[in-house]
Amino acid sequence: MLDHHRPSAQTRAVRPDLPEGETHPRCLEMAETLRDLFAAGGGVRPKDLVGAGFTWAEILEFKDEASRLATESSTRQVSIRPDLMADIVEKARQAVPNRLPLPRDTTQTQALTVAWGKYCAARGALLVDPWPGQRERCIVVLSAYLDRLPIFPTIRKAVLAAVEETLPRVAQ
């Protein structure tokens, strides 16, 4: 009678061609399959891996390492980079209230958000009712916002000039 509780005397052949510390190719393949299956269905069951061509022995041997690799390769570290001058110009041209230009060493504060909101409102008013005073108000309000940012005066002037070019021309 066979004793099912005793470990098998069979051993798996060690791959002599696999350098120490290197991941088994089937483990890498399983990690990629785990990512694909999870993306398609939101979860992965062992029978899904069997259906993808993995044996039960491979699943038992590689599941933990493959899961770790799949998680690591699926996770991205996202950090918001500070706005460069081109970003500041583009954001000022678009004047979207929730997209403040924030260069390096700038934290979004309520005061900055309010100042940016005033510029966006002035820009919107100019588009609805273009007249010389409204155009001038737009530039003054943007200038007040830029004064709050830690940028050089030359950058401030360049941003104002670039934005002024895109404002509607109005007759005196």
JSON list of C-alpha atoms in Angstrom, two decimals:
[
{"chain": "A", "resi": 1, "resn": "MET", "atom": "CA", "xyz": [0.00, 0.00, 0.00]},
{"chain": "A", "resi": 2, "resn": "LEU", "atom": "CA", "xyz": [1.29, 3.46, -0.89]},
{"chain": "A", "resi": 3, "resn": "ASP", "atom": "CA", "xyz": [1.93, 5.96, 1.86]},
{"chain": "A", "resi": 4, "resn": "HIS", "atom": "CA", "xyz": [0.67, 9.33, 0.51]},
{"chain": "A", "resi": 5, "resn": "HIS", "atom": "CA", "xyz": [2.02, 11.32, 3.46]},
{"chain": "A", "resi": 6, "resn": "ARG", "atom": "CA", "xyz": [5.65, 10.48, 2.84]},
{"chain": "A", "resi": 7, "resn": "PRO", "atom": "CA", "xyz": [7.65, 12.83, 0.59]},
{"chain": "A", "resi": 8, "resn": "SER", "atom": "CA", "xyz": [8.58, 11.51, -2.80]},
{"chain": "A", "resi": 9, "resn": "ALA", "atom": "CA", "xyz": [12.02, 10.07, -3.28]},
{"chain": "A", "resi": 10, "resn": "GLN", "atom": "CA", "xyz": [12.08, 11.69, -6.70]},
{"chain": "A", "resi": 11, "resn": "THR", "atom": "CA", "xyz": [14.04, 14.89, -6.97]},
{"chain": "A", "resi": 12, "resn": "ARG", "atom": "CA", "xyz": [13.90, 17.49, -9.67]},
{"chain": "A", "resi": 13, "resn": "ALA", "atom": "CA", "xyz": [17.05, 17.91, -11.68]},
{"chain": "A", "resi": 14, "resn": "VAL", "atom": "CA", "xyz": [18.95, 21.06, -10.82]},
{"chain": "A", "resi": 15, "resn": "ARG", "atom": "CA", "xyz": [19.60, 23.28, -13.79]},
{"chain": "A", "resi": 16, "resn": "PRO", "atom": "CA", "xyz": [23.38, 23.60, -13.94]},
{"chain": "A", "resi": 17, "resn": "ASP", "atom": "CA", "xyz": [23.08, 26.24, -16.69]},
{"chain": "A", "resi": 18, "resn": "LEU", "atom": "CA", "xyz": [21.11, 28.62, -14.40]},
{"chain": "A", "resi": 19, "resn": "PRO", "atom": "CA", "xyz": [23.53, 30.95, -12.57]},
{"chain": "A", "resi": 20, "resn": "GLU", "atom": "CA", "xyz": [23.13, 31.42, -8.80]},
{"chain": "A", "resi": 21, "resn": "GLY", "atom": "CA", "xyz": [20.50, 34.03, -7.96]},
{"chain": "A", "resi": 22, "resn": "GLU", "atom": "CA", "xyz": [18.96, 34.05, -11.43]},
{"chain": "A", "resi": 23, "resn": "THR", "atom": "CA", "xyz": [15.23, 33.47, -11.84]},
{"chain": "A", "resi": 24, "resn": "HIS", "atom": "CA", "xyz": [14.02, 30.37, -13.62]},
{"chain": "A", "resi": 25, "resn": "PRO", "atom": "CA", "xyz": [12.59, 31.15, -17.08]},
{"chain": "A", "resi": 26, "resn": "ARG", "atom": "CA", "xyz": [9.29, 29.38, -16.28]},
{"chain": "A", "resi": 27, "resn": "CYS", "atom": "CA", "xyz": [8.97, 31.54, -13.16]},
{"chain": "A", "resi": 28, "resn": "LEU", "atom": "CA", "xyz": [9.41, 34.68, -15.27]},
{"chain": "A", "resi": 29, "resn": "GLU", "atom": "CA", "xyz": [6.86, 33.33, -17.74]},
{"chain": "A", "resi": 30, "resn": "MET", "atom": "CA", "xyz": [4.44, 32.61, -14.90]},
{"chain": "A", "resi": 31, "resn": "ALA", "atom": "CA", "xyz": [4.89, 36.15, -13.54]},
{"chain": "A", "resi": 32, "resn": "GLU", "atom": "CA", "xyz": [3.96, 37.61, -16.93]},
{"chain": "A", "resi": 33, "resn": "THR", "atom": "CA", "xyz": [1.00, 35.25, -17.21]},
{"chain": "A", "resi": 34, "resn": "LEU", "atom": "CA", "xyz": [-0.16, 36.28, -13.72]},
{"chain": "A", "resi": 35, "resn": "ARG", "atom": "CA", "xyz": [-0.07, 39.94, -14.77]},
{"chain": "A", "resi": 36, "resn": "ASP", "atom": "CA", "xyz": [-2.03, 39.22, -17.96]},
{"chain": "A", "resi": 37, "resn": "LEU", "atom": "CA", "xyz": [-4.63, 37.06, -16.23]},
{"chain": "A", "resi": 38, "resn": "PHE", "atom": "CA", "xyz": [-5.08, 39.56, -13.41]},
{"chain": "A", "resi": 39, "resn": "ALA", "atom": "CA", "xyz": [-5.49, 42.44, -15.86]},
{"chain": "A", "resi": 40, "resn": "ALA", "atom": "CA", "xyz": [-8.08, 40.48, -17.85]},
{"chain": "A", "resi": 41, "resn": "GLY", "atom": "CA", "xyz": [-10.16, 39.17, -14.98]},
{"chain": "A", "resi": 42, "resn": "GLY", "atom": "CA", "xyz": [-9.12, 40.81, -11.74]},
{"chain": "A", "resi": 43, "resn": "GLY", "atom": "CA", "xyz": [-7.95, 37.59, -10.14]},
{"chain": "A", "resi": 44, "resn": "VAL", "atom": "CA", "xyz": [-5.98, 34.43, -10.81]},
{"chain": "A", "resi": 45, "resn": "ARG", "atom": "CA", "xyz": [-6.86, 30.91, -9.74]},
{"chain": "A", "resi": 46, "resn": "PRO", "atom": "CA", "xyz": [-4.58, 27.88, -9.98]},
{"chain": "A", "resi": 47, "resn": "LYS", "atom": "CA", "xyz": [-6.82, 26.38, -12.67]},
{"chain": "A", "resi": 48, "resn": "ASP", "atom": "CA", "xyz": [-6.22, 29.56, -14.73]},
{"chain": "A", "resi": 49, "resn": "LEU", "atom": "CA", "xyz": [-2.50, 28.84, -14.61]},
{"chain": "A", "resi": 50, "resn": "VAL", "atom": "CA", "xyz": [-3.09, 25.21, -15.56]},
{"chain": "A", "resi": 51, "resn": "GLY", "atom": "CA", "xyz": [-5.17, 26.47, -18.47]},
{"chain": "A", "resi": 52, "resn": "ALA", "atom": "CA", "xyz": [-2.25, 28.69, -19.47]},
{"chain": "A", "resi": 53, "resn": "GLY", "atom": "CA", "xyz": [0.02, 25.64, -19.73]},
{"chain": "A", "resi": 54, "resn": "PHE", "atom": "CA", "xyz": [1.68, 25.41, -16.32]},
{"chain": "A", "resi": 55, "resn": "THR", "atom": "CA", "xyz": [1.91, 22.11, -14.47]},
{"chain": "A", "resi": 56, "resn": "TRP", "atom": "CA", "xyz": [0.86, 21.75, -10.84]},
{"chain": "A", "resi": 57, "resn": "ALA", "atom": "CA", "xyz": [4.51, 21.15, -9.96]},
{"chain": "A", "resi": 58, "resn": "GLU", "atom": "CA", "xyz": [5.50, 24.46, -11.59]},
{"chain": "A", "resi": 59, "resn": "ILE", "atom": "CA", "xyz": [2.65, 26.28, -9.86]},
{"chain": "A", "resi": 60, "resn": "LEU", "atom": "CA", "xyz": [3.72, 24.94, -6.47]},
{"chain": "A", "resi": 61, "resn": "GLU", "atom": "CA", "xyz": [7.38, 25.68, -7.09]},
{"chain": "A", "resi": 62, "resn": "PHE", "atom": "CA", "xyz": [7.10, 29.16, -8.63]},
{"chain": "A", "resi": 63, "resn": "LYS", "atom": "CA", "xyz": [3.81, 30.69, -7.40]},
{"chain": "A", "resi": 64, "resn": "ASP", "atom": "CA", "xyz": [5.28, 32.77, -4.57]},
{"chain": "A", "resi": 65, "resn": "GLU", "atom": "CA", "xyz": [8.24, 34.10, -6.52]},
{"chain": "A", "resi": 66, "resn": "ALA", "atom": "CA", "xyz": [6.15, 34.66, -9.67]},
{"chain": "A", "resi": 67, "resn": "SER", "atom": "CA", "xyz": [3.53, 36.56, -7.63]},
{"chain": "A", "resi": 68, "resn": "ARG", "atom": "CA", "xyz": [6.23, 38.76, -6.15]},
{"chain": "A", "resi": 69, "resn": "LEU", "atom": "CA", "xyz": [7.75, 39.45, -9.58]},
{"chain": "A", "resi": 70, "resn": "ALA", "atom": "CA", "xyz": [4.33, 40.19, -11.10]},
{"chain": "A", "resi": 71, "resn": "THR", "atom": "CA", "xyz": [3.53, 42.66, -8.33]},
{"chain": "A", "resi": 72, "resn": "GLU", "atom": "CA", "xyz": [6.92, 44.38, -8.60]},
{"chain": "A", "resi": 73, "resn": "SER", "atom": "CA", "xyz": [6.66, 44.78, -12.36]},
{"chain": "A", "resi": 74, "resn": "SER", "atom": "CA", "xyz": [3.08, 46.03, -12.12]},
{"chain": "A", "resi": 75, "resn": "THR", "atom": "CA", "xyz": [3.80, 48.71, -9.56]},
{"chain": "A", "resi": 76, "resn": "ARG", "atom": "CA", "xyz": [5.11, 52.04, -10.76]},
{"chain": "A", "resi": 77, "resn": "GLN", "atom": "CA", "xyz": [6.45, 54.78, -8.60]},
{"chain": "A", "resi": 78, "resn": "VAL", "atom": "CA", "xyz": [4.87, 57.99, -9.80]},
{"chain": "A", "resi": 79, "resn": "SER", "atom": "CA", "xyz": [6.18, 61.32, -8.73]},
{"chain": "A", "resi": 80, "resn": "ILE", "atom": "CA", "xyz": [5.01, 64.63, -10.03]},
{"chain": "A", "resi": 81, "resn": "ARG", "atom": "CA", "xyz": [7.87, 66.59, -11.46]},
{"chain": "A", "resi": 82, "resn": "PRO", "atom": "CA", "xyz": [7.95, 70.34, -10.98]},
{"chain": "A", "resi": 83, "resn": "ASP", "atom": "CA", "xyz": [6.73, 72.45, -13.88]},
{"chain": "A", "resi": 84, "resn": "LEU", "atom": "CA", "xyz": [9.36, 73.78, -16.25]},
{"chain": "A", "resi": 85, "resn": "MET", "atom": "CA", "xyz": [9.01, 77.13, -17.99]},
{"chain": "A", "resi": 86, "resn": "ALA", "atom": "CA", "xyz": [7.33, 75.52, -21.01]},
{"chain": "A", "resi": 87, "resn": "ASP", "atom": "CA", "xyz": [4.82, 73.86, -18.66]},
{"chain": "A", "resi": 88, "resn": "ILE", "atom": "CA", "xyz": [4.09, 77.15, -16.92]},
{"chain": "A", "resi": 89, "resn": "VAL", "atom": "CA", "xyz": [3.49, 78.86, -20.28]},
{"chain": "A", "resi": 90, "resn": "GLU", "atom": "CA", "xyz": [1.24, 76.06, -21.51]},
{"chain": "A", "resi": 91, "resn": "LYS", "atom": "CA", "xyz": [-0.81, 75.99, -18.31]},
{"chain": "A", "resi": 92, "resn": "ALA", "atom": "CA", "xyz": [-1.17, 79.78, -18.37]},
{"chain": "A", "resi": 93, "resn": "ARG", "atom": "CA", "xyz": [-2.32, 79.65, -22.00]},
{"chain": "A", "resi": 94, "resn": "GLN", "atom": "CA", "xyz": [-4.93, 77.00, -21.19]},
{"chain": "A", "resi": 95, "resn": "ALA", "atom": "CA", "xyz": [-6.02, 78.61, -17.88]},
{"chain": "A", "resi": 96, "resn": "VAL", "atom": "CA", "xyz": [-7.61, 75.51, -16.34]},
{"chain": "A", "resi": 97, "resn": "PRO", "atom": "CA", "xyz": [-8.51, 76.17, -12.66]},
{"chain": "A", "resi": 98, "resn": "ASN", "atom": "CA", "xyz": [-7.34, 72.80, -11.30]},
{"chain": "A", "resi": 99, "resn": "ARG", "atom": "CA", "xyz": [-4.01, 72.80, -13.22]},
{"chain": "A", "resi": 100, "resn": "LEU", "atom": "CA", "xyz": [-1.85, 75.34, -11.42]},
{"chain": "A", "resi": 101, "resn": "PRO", "atom": "CA", "xyz": [1.68, 75.93, -12.66]},
{"chain": "A", "resi": 102, "resn": "LEU", "atom": "CA", "xyz": [3.89, 74.74, -9.80]},
{"chain": "A", "resi": 103, "resn": "PRO", "atom": "CA", "xyz": [7.64, 75.08, -10.40]},
{"chain": "A", "resi": 104, "resn": "ARG", "atom": "CA", "xyz": [10.32, 73.56, -8.17]},
{"chain": "A", "resi": 105, "resn": "ASP", "atom": "CA", "xyz": [10.11, 74.42, -4.46]},
{"chain": "A", "resi": 106, "resn": "THR", "atom": "CA", "xyz": [6.44, 75.40, -4.74]},
{"chain": "A", "resi": 107, "resn": "THR", "atom": "CA", "xyz": [3.72, 73.88, -2.60]},
{"chain": "A", "resi": 108, "resn": "GLN", "atom": "CA", "xyz": [0.11, 74.32, -3.61]},
{"chain": "A", "resi": 109, "resn": "THR", "atom": "CA", "xyz": [-1.49, 76.52, -0.99]},
{"chain": "A", "resi": 110, "resn": "GLN", "atom": "CA", "xyz": [-4.95, 78.01, -0.71]},
{"chain": "A", "resi": 111, "resn": "ALA", "atom": "CA", "xyz": [-3.55, 81.46, -1.53]},
{"chain": "A", "resi": 112, "resn": "LEU", "atom": "CA", "xyz": [-1.93, 80.13, -4.72]},
{"chain": "A", "resi": 113, "resn": "THR", "atom": "CA", "xyz": [-5.11, 78.31, -5.69]},
{"chain": "A", "resi": 114, "resn": "VAL", "atom": "CA", "xyz": [-7.19, 81.47, -5.18]},
{"chain": "A", "resi": 115, "resn": "ALA", "atom": "CA", "xyz": [-4.71, 83.61, -7.15]},
{"chain": "A", "resi": 116, "resn": "TRP", "atom": "CA", "xyz": [-4.73, 81.07, -9.99]},
{"chain": "A", "resi": 117, "resn": "GLY", "atom": "CA", "xyz": [-8.54, 80.94, -9.90]},
{"chain": "A", "resi": 118, "resn": "LYS", "atom": "CA", "xyz": [-8.67, 84.74, -10.29]},
{"chain": "A", "resi": 119, "resn": "TYR", "atom": "CA", "xyz": [-6.46, 84.50, -13.37]},
{"chain": "A", "resi": 120, "resn": "CYS", "atom": "CA", "xyz": [-8.58, 81.72, -14.86]},
{"chain": "A", "resi": 121, "resn": "ALA", "atom": "CA", "xyz": [-11.75, 83.77, -14.25]},
{"chain": "A", "resi": 122, "resn": "ALA", "atom": "CA", "xyz": [-10.16, 86.84, -15.86]},
{"chain": "A", "resi": 123, "resn": "ARG", "atom": "CA", "xyz": [-9.04, 84.77, -18.84]},
{"chain": "A", "resi": 124, "resn": "GLY", "atom": "CA", "xyz": [-12.53, 83.31, -19.23]},
{"chain": "A", "resi": 125, "resn": "ALA", "atom": "CA", "xyz": [-14.11, 86.76, -18.99]},
{"chain": "A", "resi": 126, "resn": "LEU", "atom": "CA", "xyz": [-11.76, 88.04, -21.70]},
{"chain": "A", "resi": 127, "resn": "LEU", "atom": "CA", "xyz": [-12.83, 85.23, -24.03]},
{"chain": "A", "resi": 128, "resn": "VAL", "atom": "CA", "xyz": [-16.52, 85.96, -23.41]},
{"chain": "A", "resi": 129, "resn": "ASP", "atom": "CA", "xyz": [-16.26, 89.76, -23.57]},
{"chain": "A", "resi": 130, "resn": "PRO", "atom": "CA", "xyz": [-13.00, 90.92, -25.19]},
{"chain": "A", "resi": 131, "resn": "TRP", "atom": "CA", "xyz": [-12.23, 94.56, -24.48]},
{"chain": "A", "resi": 132, "resn": "PRO", "atom": "CA", "xyz": [-8.93, 96.35, -23.71]},
{"chain": "A", "resi": 133, "resn": "GLY", "atom": "CA", "xyz": [-9.47, 96.69, -19.95]},
{"chain": "A", "resi": 134, "resn": "GLN", "atom": "CA", "xyz": [-10.25, 92.99, -19.59]},
{"chain": "A", "resi": 135, "resn": "ARG", "atom": "CA", "xyz": [-7.10, 92.05, -21.54]},
{"chain": "A", "resi": 136, "resn": "GLU", "atom": "CA", "xyz": [-4.99, 94.26, -19.27]},
{"chain": "A", "resi": 137, "resn": "ARG", "atom": "CA", "xyz": [-6.68, 92.77, -16.18]},
{"chain": "A", "resi": 138, "resn": "CYS", "atom": "CA", "xyz": [-5.75, 89.27, -17.40]},
{"chain": "A", "resi": 139, "resn": "ILE", "atom": "CA", "xyz": [-2.07, 90.19, -17.62]},
{"chain": "A", "resi": 140, "resn": "VAL", "atom": "CA", "xyz": [-2.10, 91.94, -14.22]},
{"chain": "A", "resi": 141, "resn": "VAL", "atom": "CA", "xyz": [-3.79, 88.98, -12.48]},
{"chain": "A", "resi": 142, "resn": "LEU", "atom": "CA", "xyz": [-1.39, 86.48, -14.11]},
{"chain": "A", "resi": 143, "resn": "SER", "atom": "CA", "xyz": [1.52, 88.69, -13.07]},
{"chain": "A", "resi": 144, "resn": "ALA", "atom": "CA", "xyz": [0.25, 88.67, -9.48]},
{"chain": "A", "resi": 145, "resn": "TYR", "atom": "CA", "xyz": [0.13, 84.86, -9.56]},
{"chain": "A", "resi": 146, "resn": "LEU", "atom": "CA", "xyz": [3.64, 84.60, -11.01]},
{"chain": "A", "resi": 147, "resn": "ASP", "atom": "CA", "xyz": [4.93, 86.99, -8.32]},
{"chain": "A", "resi": 148, "resn": "ARG", "atom": "CA", "xyz": [4.01, 84.35, -5.73]},
{"chain": "A", "resi": 149, "resn": "LEU", "atom": "CA", "xyz": [6.16, 81.70, -7.42]},
{"chain": "A", "resi": 150, "resn": "PRO", "atom": "CA", "xyz": [9.87, 81.19, -6.74]},
{"chain": "A", "resi": 151, "resn": "ILE", "atom": "CA", "xyz": [10.93, 81.96, -10.32]},
{"chain": "A", "resi": 152, "resn": "PHE", "atom": "CA", "xyz": [13.47, 84.38, -11.75]},
{"chain": "A", "resi": 153, "resn": "PRO", "atom": "CA", "xyz": [12.23, 87.72, -13.11]},
{"chain": "A", "resi": 154, "resn": "THR", "atom": "CA", "xyz": [13.42, 86.79, -16.61]},
{"chain": "A", "resi": 155, "resn": "ILE", "atom": "CA", "xyz": [11.28, 83.64, -16.56]},
{"chain": "A", "resi": 156, "resn": "ARG", "atom": "CA", "xyz": [8.33, 85.65, -15.24]},
{"chain": "A", "resi": 157, "resn": "LYS", "atom": "CA", "xyz": [8.71, 88.15, -18.12]},
{"chain": "A", "resi": 158, "resn": "ALA", "atom": "CA", "xyz": [9.05, 85.36, -20.68]},
{"chain": "A", "resi": 159, "resn": "VAL", "atom": "CA", "xyz": [5.89, 83.63, -19.41]},
{"chain": "A", "resi": 160, "resn": "LEU", "atom": "CA", "xyz": [3.93, 86.91, -19.47]},
{"chain": "A", "resi": 161, "resn": "ALA", "atom": "CA", "xyz": [5.14, 87.68, -23.02]},
{"chain": "A", "resi": 162, "resn": "ALA", "atom": "CA", "xyz": [4.30, 84.17, -24.27]},
{"chain": "A", "resi": 163, "resn": "VAL", "atom": "CA", "xyz": [0.82, 84.28, -22.75]},
{"chain": "A", "resi": 164, "resn": "GLU", "atom": "CA", "xyz": [0.18, 87.84, -23.93]},
{"chain": "A", "resi": 165, "resn": "GLU", "atom": "CA", "xyz": [0.80, 86.69, -27.52]},
{"chain": "A", "resi": 166, "resn": "THR", "atom": "CA", "xyz": [-2.11, 84.24, -27.23]},
{"chain": "A", "resi": 167, "resn": "LEU", "atom": "CA", "xyz": [-4.61, 86.63, -25.69]},
{"chain": "A", "resi": 168, "resn": "PRO", "atom": "CA", "xyz": [-7.26, 87.94, -28.09]},
{"chain": "A", "resi": 169, "resn": "ARG", "atom": "CA", "xyz": [-6.32, 91.23, -29.69]},
{"chain": "A", "resi": 170, "resn": "VAL", "atom": "CA", "xyz": [-8.86, 93.94, -28.97]},
{"chain": "A", "resi": 171, "resn": "ALA", "atom": "CA", "xyz": [-9.28, 97.31, -30.62]},
{"chain": "A", "resi": 172, "resn": "GLN", "atom": "CA", "xyz": [-8.90, 100.44, -28.49]}
]
